[in-house]
Tab-separated table of C-alpha atoms and ligand atoms in Angstrom:
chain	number	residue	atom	x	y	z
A	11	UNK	CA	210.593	56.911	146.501
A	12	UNK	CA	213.389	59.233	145.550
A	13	UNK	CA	217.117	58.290	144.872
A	14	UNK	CA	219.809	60.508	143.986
A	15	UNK	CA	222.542	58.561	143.065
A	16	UNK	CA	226.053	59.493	142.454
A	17	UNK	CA	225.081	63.250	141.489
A	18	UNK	CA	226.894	65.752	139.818
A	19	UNK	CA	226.283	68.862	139.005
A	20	UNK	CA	229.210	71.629	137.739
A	21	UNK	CA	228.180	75.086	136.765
A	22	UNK	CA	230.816	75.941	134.241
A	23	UNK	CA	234.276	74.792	135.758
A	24	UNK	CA	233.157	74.838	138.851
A	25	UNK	CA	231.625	72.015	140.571
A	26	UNK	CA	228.472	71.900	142.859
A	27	UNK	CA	227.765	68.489	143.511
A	28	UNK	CA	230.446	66.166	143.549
A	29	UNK	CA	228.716	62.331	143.561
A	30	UNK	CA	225.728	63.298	145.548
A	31	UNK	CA	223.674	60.145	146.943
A	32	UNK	CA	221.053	60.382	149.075
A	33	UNK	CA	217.107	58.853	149.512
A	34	UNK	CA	214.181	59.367	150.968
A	35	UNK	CA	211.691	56.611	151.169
A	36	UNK	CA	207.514	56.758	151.200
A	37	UNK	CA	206.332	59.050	154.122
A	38	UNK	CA	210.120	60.178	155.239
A	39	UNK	CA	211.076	64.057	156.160
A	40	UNK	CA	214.661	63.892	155.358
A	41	UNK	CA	216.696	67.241	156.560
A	42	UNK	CA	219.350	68.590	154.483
A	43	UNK	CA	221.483	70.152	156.180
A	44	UNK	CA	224.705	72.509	155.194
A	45	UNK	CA	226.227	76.281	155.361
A	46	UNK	CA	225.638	78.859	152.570
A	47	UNK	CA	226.797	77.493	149.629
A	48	UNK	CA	226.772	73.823	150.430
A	49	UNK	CA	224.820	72.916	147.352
A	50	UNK	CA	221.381	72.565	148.587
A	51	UNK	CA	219.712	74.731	146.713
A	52	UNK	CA	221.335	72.862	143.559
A	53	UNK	CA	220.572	69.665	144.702
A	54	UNK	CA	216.925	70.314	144.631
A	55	UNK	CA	217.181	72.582	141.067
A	56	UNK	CA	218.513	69.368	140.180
A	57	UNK	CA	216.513	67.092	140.805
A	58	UNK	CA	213.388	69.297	139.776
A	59	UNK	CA	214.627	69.819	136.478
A	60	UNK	CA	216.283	72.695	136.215
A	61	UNK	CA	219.506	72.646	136.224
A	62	UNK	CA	221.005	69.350	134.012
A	63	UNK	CA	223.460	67.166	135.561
A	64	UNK	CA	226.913	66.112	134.644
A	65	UNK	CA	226.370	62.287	136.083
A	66	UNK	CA	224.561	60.155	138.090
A	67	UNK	CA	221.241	59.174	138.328
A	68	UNK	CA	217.715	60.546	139.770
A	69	UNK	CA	215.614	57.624	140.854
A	70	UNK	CA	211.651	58.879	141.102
A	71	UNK	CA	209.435	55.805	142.031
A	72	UNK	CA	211.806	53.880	140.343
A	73	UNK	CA	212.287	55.850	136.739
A	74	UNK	CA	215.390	57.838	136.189
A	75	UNK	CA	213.958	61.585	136.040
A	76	UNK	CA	216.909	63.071	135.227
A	77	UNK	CA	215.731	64.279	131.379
A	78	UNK	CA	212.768	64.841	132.367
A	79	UNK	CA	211.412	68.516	131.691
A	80	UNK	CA	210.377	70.263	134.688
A	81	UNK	CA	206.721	70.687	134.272
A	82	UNK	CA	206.337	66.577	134.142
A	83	UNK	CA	208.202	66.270	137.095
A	84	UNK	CA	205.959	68.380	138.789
A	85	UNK	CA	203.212	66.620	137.125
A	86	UNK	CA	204.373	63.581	138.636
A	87	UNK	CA	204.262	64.784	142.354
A	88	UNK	CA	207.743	66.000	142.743
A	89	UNK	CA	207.242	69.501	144.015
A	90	UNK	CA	209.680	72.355	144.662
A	91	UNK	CA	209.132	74.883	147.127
A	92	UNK	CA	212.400	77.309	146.213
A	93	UNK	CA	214.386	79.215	148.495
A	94	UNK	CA	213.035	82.705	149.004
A	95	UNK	CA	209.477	82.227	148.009
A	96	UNK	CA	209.144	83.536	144.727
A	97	UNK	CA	205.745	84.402	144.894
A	98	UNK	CA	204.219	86.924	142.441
A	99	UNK	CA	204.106	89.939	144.604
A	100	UNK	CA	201.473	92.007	142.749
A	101	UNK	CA	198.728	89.029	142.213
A	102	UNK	CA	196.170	88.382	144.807
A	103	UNK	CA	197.002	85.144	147.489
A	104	UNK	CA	194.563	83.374	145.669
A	105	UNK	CA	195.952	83.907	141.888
A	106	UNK	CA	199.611	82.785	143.378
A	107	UNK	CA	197.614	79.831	145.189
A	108	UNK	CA	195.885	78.746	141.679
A	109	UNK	CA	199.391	78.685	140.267
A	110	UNK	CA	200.156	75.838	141.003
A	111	UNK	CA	197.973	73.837	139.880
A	112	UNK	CA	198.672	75.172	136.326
A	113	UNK	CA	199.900	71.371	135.896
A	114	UNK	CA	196.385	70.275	136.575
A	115	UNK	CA	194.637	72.908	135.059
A	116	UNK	CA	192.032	71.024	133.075
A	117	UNK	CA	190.957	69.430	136.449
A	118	UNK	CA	189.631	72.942	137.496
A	119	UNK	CA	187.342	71.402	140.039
A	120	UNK	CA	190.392	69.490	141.989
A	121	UNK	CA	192.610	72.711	141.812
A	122	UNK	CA	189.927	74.447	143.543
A	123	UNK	CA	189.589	71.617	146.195
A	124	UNK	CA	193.432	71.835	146.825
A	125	UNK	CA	193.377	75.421	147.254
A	126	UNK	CA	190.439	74.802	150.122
A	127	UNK	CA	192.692	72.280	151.700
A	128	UNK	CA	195.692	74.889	151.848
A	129	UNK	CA	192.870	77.335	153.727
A	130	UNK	CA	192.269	74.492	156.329
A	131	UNK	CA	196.245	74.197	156.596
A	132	UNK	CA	196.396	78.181	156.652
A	133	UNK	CA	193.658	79.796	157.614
A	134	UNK	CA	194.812	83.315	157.599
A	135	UNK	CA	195.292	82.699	153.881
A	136	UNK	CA	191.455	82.507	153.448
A	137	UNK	CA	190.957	85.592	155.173
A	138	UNK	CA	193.693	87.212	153.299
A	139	UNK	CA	192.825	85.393	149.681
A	140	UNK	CA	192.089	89.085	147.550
A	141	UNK	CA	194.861	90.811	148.909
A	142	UNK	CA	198.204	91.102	147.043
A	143	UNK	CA	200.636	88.574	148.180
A	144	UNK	CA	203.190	91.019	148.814
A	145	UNK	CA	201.408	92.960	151.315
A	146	UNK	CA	201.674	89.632	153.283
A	147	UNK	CA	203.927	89.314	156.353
A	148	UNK	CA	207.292	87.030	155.694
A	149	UNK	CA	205.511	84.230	157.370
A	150	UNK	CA	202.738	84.896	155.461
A	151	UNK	CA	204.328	85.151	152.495
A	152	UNK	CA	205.732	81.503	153.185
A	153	UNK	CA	202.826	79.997	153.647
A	154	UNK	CA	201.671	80.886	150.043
A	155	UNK	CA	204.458	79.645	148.640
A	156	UNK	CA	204.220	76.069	150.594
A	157	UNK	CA	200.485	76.302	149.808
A	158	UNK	CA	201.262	76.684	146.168
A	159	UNK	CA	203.217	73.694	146.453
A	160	UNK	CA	200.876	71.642	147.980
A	161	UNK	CA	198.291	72.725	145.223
A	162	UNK	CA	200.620	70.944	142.836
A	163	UNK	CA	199.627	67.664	144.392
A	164	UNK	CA	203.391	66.747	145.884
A	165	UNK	CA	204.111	62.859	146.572
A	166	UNK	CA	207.538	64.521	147.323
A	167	UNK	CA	208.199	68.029	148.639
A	168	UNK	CA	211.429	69.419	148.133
A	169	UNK	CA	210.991	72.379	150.998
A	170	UNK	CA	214.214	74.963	150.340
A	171	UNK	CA	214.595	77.304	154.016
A	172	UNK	CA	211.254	77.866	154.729
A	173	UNK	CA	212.217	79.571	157.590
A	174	UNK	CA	214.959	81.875	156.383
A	175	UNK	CA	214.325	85.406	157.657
A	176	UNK	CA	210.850	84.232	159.785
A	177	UNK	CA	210.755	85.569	163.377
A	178	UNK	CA	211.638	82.241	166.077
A	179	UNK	CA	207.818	81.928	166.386
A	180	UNK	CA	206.529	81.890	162.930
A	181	UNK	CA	209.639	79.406	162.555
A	182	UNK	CA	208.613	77.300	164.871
A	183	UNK	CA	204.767	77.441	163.597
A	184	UNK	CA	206.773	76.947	160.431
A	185	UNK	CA	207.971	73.745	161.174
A	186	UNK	CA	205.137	72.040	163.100
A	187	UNK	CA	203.423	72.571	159.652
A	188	UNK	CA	205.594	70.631	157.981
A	189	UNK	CA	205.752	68.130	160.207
A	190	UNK	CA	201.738	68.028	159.659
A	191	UNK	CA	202.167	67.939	155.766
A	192	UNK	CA	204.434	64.822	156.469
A	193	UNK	CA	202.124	63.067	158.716
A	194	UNK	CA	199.319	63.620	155.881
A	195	UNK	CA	201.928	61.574	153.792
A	196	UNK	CA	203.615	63.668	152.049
A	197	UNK	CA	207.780	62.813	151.489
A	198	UNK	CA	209.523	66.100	152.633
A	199	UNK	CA	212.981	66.755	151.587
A	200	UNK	CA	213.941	69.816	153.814
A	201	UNK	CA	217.041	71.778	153.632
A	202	UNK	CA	217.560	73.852	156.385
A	203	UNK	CA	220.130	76.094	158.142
A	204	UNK	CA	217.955	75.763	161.679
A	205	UNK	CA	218.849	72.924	162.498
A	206	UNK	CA	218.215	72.268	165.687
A	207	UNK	CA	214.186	72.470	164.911
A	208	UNK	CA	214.739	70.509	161.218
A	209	UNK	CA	216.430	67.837	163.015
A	210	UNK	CA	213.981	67.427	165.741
A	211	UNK	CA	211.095	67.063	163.402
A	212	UNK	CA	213.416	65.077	160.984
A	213	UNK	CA	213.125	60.836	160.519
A	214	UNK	CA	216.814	60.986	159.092
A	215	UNK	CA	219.256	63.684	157.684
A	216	UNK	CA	222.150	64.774	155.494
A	217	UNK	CA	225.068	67.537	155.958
A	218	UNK	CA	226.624	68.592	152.601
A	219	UNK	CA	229.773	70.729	152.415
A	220	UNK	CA	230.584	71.849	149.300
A	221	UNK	CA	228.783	69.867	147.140
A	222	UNK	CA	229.758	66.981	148.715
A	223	UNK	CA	227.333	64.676	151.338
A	224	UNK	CA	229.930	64.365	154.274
A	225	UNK	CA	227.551	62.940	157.106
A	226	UNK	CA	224.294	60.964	157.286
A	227	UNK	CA	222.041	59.716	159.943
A	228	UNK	CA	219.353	59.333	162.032
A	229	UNK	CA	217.314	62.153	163.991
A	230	UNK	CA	218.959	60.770	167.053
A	231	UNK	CA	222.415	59.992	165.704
A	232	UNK	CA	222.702	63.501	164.375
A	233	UNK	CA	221.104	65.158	167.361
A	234	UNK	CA	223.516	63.801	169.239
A	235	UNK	CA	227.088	63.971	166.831
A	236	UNK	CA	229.707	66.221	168.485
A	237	UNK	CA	230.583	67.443	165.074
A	238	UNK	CA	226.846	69.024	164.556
A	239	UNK	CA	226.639	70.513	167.784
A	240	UNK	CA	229.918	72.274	167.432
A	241	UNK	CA	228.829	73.416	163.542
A	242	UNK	CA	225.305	73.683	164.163
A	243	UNK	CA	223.701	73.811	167.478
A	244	UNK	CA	225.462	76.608	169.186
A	245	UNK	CA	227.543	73.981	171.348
B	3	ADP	N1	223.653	79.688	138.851
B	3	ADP	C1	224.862	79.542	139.407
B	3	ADP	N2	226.003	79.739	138.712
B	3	ADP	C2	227.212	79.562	139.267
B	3	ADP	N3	227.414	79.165	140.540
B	3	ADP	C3	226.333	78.950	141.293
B	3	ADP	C4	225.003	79.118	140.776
B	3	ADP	N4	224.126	78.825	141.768
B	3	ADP	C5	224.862	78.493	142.843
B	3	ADP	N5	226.192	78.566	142.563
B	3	ADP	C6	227.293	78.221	143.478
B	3	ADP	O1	227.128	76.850	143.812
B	3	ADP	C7	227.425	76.634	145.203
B	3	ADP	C8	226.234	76.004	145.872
B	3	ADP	O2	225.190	76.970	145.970
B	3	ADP	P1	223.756	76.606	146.522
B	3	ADP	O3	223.286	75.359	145.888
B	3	ADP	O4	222.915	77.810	146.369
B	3	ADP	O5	224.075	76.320	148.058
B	3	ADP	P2	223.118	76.331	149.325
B	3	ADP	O6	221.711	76.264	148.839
B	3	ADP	O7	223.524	75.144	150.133
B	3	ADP	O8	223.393	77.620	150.037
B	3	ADP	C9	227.829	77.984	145.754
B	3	ADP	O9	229.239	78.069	145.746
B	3	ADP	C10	227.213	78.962	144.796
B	3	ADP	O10	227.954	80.156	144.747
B	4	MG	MG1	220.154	77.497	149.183
């Protein structure tokens, strides 16, 4: 479904991803996981568009994306979700919901049917739909943005710390979402600094240090890798 192959990515002099690969295949949640700085974040500007790469190859159902302006990627079902929400504080829920399905906006009728899906996913949303979506709570707030994403129509779902700053409950509502959105058949590409909870909802994941991919696995494998729990899991 989605291959990143031999990535690199330098901003300036400095390099942030040094010969990435990585995949995730049909109906995967793969779980990136790394430290501050890592090159997650990149990783998915990459491969949504933003950011251009230096070499290497991005593999979407086969095509190489990797020229491809961001709005067709979207267009395609590639979705990003970015780190720290970037919502539009002063519009209503609903406004930032309809967002994103500015890619589909002469299909008025389906962006409306998305948005009711996202209601049935989040039903506080519907309650809250007039109200600005910066009076929301931080969970709140992060459901908008994932909703907005899912009212792009993903196939893939690049999901950047949903959970960053979310009290341990709304985290761990958080995640049992996501899991949901995966089960619905949606690819999820995760990155994560929880990783206990991303790799227990996880089929298979990735730890990156410094640009580079320096461990891959199973949910089990990884669960269970003395390296992780020393870096990761508080053991
Ligand atoms: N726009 C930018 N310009 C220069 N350096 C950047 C930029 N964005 C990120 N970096 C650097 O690239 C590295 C990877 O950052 P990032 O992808 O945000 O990591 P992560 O998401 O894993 O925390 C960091 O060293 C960061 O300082
Ligand atoms: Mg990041």
């Amino acid at each position: 479904m989605l291959k990143i192959d031999n990535v690199s990515l330098k901003y300036g002099a400095f390099t942030a991803l040094n010969r990435v690969s990585l995949r995730a295949d049909q109906g995967e949640l793969i779980v990136l996981l790394g430290a501050n700085g890592a090159g997650k974040s990149t990783l998915f500007l990459a491969i949504s568009g933003v950011h251009p790469i230096a070499e290497g190859k991005i593999l979407y159902q086969g095509e190489d994306i990797a020229k491809w302006k961001s709005p067709r990627i979207v267009k395609e079902g590639l979705v990003h979700c970015p780190e720290g929400r970037k919502l539009f504080p002063g519009m209503s829920v609903y406004k930032n919901l309809q967002l994103g399905g500015y890619v589909h906006k002469k299909d008025k009728k389906g962006v409306e049917e998305q948005i009711e899906e996202v209601f049935e996913l989040f039903p506080i949303l519907k309650e809250k739909q007039h109200q600005m979506a910066g009076s929301l709570s931080g969970g709140q707030q992060q459901m908008v943005a994932i909703g907005r994403a899912l009212v792009s129509r993903p196939k893939v779902l690049l999901l950047d710390e949903p959970s960053l700053g979310l009290a341990p409950l709304v985290v761990k509502q958080m995640f049992e979402v996501i899991q949901r959105i995966n089960a619905q058949g949606t690819t999820v590409l995760l990155a994560e600094q929880n990783a206990y909870s991303a790799l227990k909802i996880c089929h298979r994941a990735y730890v990156m240090e410094r640009g580079n991919v320096i461990l891959e696995g199973d949910k089990e494998s990884l669960l269970h890798n003395e390296d992780i729990k020393k870096a990761y899991l508080g053991a």
